[in-house]
mmCIF file of C-alpha atoms in Angstrom:
data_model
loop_
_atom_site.group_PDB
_atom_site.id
_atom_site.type_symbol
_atom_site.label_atom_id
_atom_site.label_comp_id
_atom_site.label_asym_id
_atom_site.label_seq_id
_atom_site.Cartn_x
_atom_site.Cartn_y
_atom_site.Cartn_z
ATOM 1 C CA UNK A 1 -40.616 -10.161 -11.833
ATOM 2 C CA UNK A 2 -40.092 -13.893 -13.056
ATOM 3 C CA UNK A 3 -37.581 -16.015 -11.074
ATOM 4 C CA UNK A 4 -36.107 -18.681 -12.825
ATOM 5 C CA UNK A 5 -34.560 -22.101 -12.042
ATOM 6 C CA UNK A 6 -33.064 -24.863 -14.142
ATOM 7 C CA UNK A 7 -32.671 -28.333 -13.043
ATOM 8 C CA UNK A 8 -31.629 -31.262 -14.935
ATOM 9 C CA UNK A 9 -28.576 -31.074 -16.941
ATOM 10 C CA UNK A 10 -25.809 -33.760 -16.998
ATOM 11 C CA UNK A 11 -23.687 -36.186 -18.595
ATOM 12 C CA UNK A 12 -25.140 -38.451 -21.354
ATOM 13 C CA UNK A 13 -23.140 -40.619 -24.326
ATOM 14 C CA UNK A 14 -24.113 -39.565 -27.906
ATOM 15 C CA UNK A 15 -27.484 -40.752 -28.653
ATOM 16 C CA UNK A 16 -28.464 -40.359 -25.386
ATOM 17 C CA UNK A 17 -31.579 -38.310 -23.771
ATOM 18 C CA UNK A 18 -31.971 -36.141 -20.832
ATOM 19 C CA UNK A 19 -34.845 -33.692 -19.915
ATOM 20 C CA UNK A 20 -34.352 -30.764 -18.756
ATOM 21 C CA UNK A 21 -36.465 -28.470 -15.969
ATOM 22 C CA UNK A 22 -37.743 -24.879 -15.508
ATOM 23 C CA UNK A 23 -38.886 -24.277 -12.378
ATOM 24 C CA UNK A 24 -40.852 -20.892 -12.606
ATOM 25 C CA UNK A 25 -41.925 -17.892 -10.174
ATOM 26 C CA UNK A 26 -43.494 -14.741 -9.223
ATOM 27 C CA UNK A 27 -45.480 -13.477 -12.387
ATOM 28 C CA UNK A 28 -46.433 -16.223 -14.080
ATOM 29 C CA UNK A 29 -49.528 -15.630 -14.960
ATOM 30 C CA UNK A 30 -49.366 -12.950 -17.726
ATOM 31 C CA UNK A 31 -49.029 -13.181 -21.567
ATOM 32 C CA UNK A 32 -45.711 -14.721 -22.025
ATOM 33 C CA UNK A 33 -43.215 -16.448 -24.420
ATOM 34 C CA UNK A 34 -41.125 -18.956 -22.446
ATOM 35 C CA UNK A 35 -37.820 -20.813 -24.119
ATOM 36 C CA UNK A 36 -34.097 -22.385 -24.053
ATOM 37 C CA UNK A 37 -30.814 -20.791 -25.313
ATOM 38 C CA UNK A 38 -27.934 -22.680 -25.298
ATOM 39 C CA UNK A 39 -24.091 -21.234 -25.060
ATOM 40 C CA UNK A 40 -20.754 -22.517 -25.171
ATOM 41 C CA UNK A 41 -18.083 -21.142 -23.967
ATOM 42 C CA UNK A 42 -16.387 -18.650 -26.380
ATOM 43 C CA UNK A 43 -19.515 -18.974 -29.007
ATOM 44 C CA UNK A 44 -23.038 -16.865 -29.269
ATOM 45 C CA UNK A 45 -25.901 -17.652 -27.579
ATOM 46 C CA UNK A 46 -27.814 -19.927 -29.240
ATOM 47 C CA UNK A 47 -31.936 -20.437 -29.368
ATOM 48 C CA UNK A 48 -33.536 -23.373 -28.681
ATOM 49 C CA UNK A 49 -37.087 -23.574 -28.503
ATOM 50 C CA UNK A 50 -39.448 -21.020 -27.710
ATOM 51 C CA UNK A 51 -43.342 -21.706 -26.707
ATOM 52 C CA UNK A 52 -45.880 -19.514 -26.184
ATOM 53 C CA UNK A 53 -48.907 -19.361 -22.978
ATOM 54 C CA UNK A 54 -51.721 -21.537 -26.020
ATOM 55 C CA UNK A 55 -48.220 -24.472 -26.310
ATOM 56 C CA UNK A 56 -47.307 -22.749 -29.567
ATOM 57 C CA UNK A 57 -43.957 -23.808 -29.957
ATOM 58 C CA UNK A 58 -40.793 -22.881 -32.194
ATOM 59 C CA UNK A 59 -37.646 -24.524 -32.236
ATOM 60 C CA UNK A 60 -33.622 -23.981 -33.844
ATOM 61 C CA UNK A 61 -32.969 -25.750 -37.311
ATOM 62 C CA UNK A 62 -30.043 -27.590 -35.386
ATOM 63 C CA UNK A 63 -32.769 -28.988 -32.796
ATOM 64 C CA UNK A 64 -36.195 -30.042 -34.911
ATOM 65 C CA UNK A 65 -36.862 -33.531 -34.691
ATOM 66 C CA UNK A 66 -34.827 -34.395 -31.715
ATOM 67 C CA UNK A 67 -35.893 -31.516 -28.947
ATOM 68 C CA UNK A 68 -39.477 -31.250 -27.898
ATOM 69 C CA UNK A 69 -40.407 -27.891 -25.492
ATOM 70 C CA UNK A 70 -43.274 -28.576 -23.256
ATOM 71 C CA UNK A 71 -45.065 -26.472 -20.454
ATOM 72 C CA UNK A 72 -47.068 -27.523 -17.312
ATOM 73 C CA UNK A 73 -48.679 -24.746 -16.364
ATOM 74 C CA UNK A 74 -50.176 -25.556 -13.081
ATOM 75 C CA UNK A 75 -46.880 -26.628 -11.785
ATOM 76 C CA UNK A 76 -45.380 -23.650 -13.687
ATOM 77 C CA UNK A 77 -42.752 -25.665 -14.987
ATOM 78 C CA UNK A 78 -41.311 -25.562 -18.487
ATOM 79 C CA UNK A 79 -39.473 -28.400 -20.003
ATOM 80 C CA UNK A 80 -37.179 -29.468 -22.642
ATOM 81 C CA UNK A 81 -36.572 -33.146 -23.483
ATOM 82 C CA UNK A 82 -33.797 -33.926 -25.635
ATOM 83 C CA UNK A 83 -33.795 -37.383 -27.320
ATOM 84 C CA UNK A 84 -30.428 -38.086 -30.178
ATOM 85 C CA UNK A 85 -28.373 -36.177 -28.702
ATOM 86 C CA UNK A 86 -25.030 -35.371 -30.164
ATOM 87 C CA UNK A 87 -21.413 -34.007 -29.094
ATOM 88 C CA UNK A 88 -22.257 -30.430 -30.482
ATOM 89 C CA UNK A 89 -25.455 -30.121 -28.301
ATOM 90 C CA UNK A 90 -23.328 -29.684 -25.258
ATOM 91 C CA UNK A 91 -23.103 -26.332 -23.370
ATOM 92 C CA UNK A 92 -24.886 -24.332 -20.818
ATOM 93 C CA UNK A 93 -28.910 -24.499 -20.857
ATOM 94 C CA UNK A 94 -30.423 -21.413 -19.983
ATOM 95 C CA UNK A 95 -34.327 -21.114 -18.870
ATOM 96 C CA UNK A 96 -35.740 -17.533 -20.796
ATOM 97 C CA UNK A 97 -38.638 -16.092 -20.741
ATOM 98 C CA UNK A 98 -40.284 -12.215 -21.605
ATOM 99 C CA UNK A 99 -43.872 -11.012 -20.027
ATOM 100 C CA UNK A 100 -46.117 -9.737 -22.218
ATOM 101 C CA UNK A 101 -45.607 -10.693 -25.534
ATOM 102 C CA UNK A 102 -45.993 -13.950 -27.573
ATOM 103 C CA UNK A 103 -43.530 -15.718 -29.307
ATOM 104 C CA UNK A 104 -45.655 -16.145 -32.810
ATOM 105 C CA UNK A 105 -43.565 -18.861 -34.096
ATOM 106 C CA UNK A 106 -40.136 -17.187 -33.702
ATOM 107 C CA UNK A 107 -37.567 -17.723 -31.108
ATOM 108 C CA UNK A 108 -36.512 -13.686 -29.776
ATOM 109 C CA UNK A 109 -32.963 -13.002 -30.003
ATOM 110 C CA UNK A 110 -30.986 -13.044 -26.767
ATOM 111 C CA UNK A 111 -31.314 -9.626 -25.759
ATOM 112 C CA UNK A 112 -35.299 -9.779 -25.742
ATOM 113 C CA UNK A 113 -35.501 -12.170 -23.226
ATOM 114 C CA UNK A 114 -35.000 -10.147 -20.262
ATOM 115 C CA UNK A 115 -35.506 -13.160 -17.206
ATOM 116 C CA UNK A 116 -32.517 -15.798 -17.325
ATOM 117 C CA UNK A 117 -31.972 -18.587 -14.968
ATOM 118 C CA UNK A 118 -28.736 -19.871 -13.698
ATOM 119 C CA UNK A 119 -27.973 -22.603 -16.193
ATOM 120 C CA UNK A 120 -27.820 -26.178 -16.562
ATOM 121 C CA UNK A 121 -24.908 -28.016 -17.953
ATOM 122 C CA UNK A 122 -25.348 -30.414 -20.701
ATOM 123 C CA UNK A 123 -22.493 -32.718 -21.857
ATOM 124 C CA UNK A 124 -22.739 -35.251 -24.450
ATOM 125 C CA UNK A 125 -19.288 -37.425 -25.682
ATOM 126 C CA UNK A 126 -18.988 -39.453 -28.190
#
């Protein structure tokens, strides 16, 4: 089992930044693919970023350029830092991740992730 827990989310004016935190636990230590949906209310989920156990990392057309997905691996902690951020990047954050598989330069679809955290809200105005 893989526990989960965001931290980081807030309020930011467009063009802003924030960075968001995974805070990870239990089995952590086998093959995995680690990443961030998004959702807001009344739309899909949307991927992120994905990265796999080597840093391999994959990311959503709407995100490239501005989002970077990083890992620290002895603190088991995965990150996203979001730098230009705009109006339509607000919505719930959610922490994913699936044991025993690599990402290989795709982001899964929502329903292969089977460990979600709580979520962290995001709000940017313009």
């Amino acid at each position: 089992q893989v526990r989960l827990v965001e931290s980081g989310g807030g309020s930011v004016q467009s063009g802003g930044s924030l960075r968001l935190s995974c805070a990870a636990s239990g089995d952590t230590y086998s093959r995995r693919c680690m990443g961030w949906f998004r959702q807001v209310l009344g739309k899909e989920r949307e991927g992120v970023a994905s990265i796999d156990s080597d840093g391999s990392a994959s990311y959503g057309d709407s995100v490239k350029g501005r989002f970077t997905i990083s890992q620290d691996n002895a603190k088991n902690t995965l990150y996203l830092q979001m730098y230009s951020l705009r109006p339509e990047d607000t919505g719930m954050y959610y922490c994913v991740a699936v044991r025993w598989r690599r990402c290989d330069g795709a982001i899964p679809g929502p329903y292969e992730w089977p460990y979600w955290g709580q979520g962290t809200q995001v709000t940017v105005s313009s």
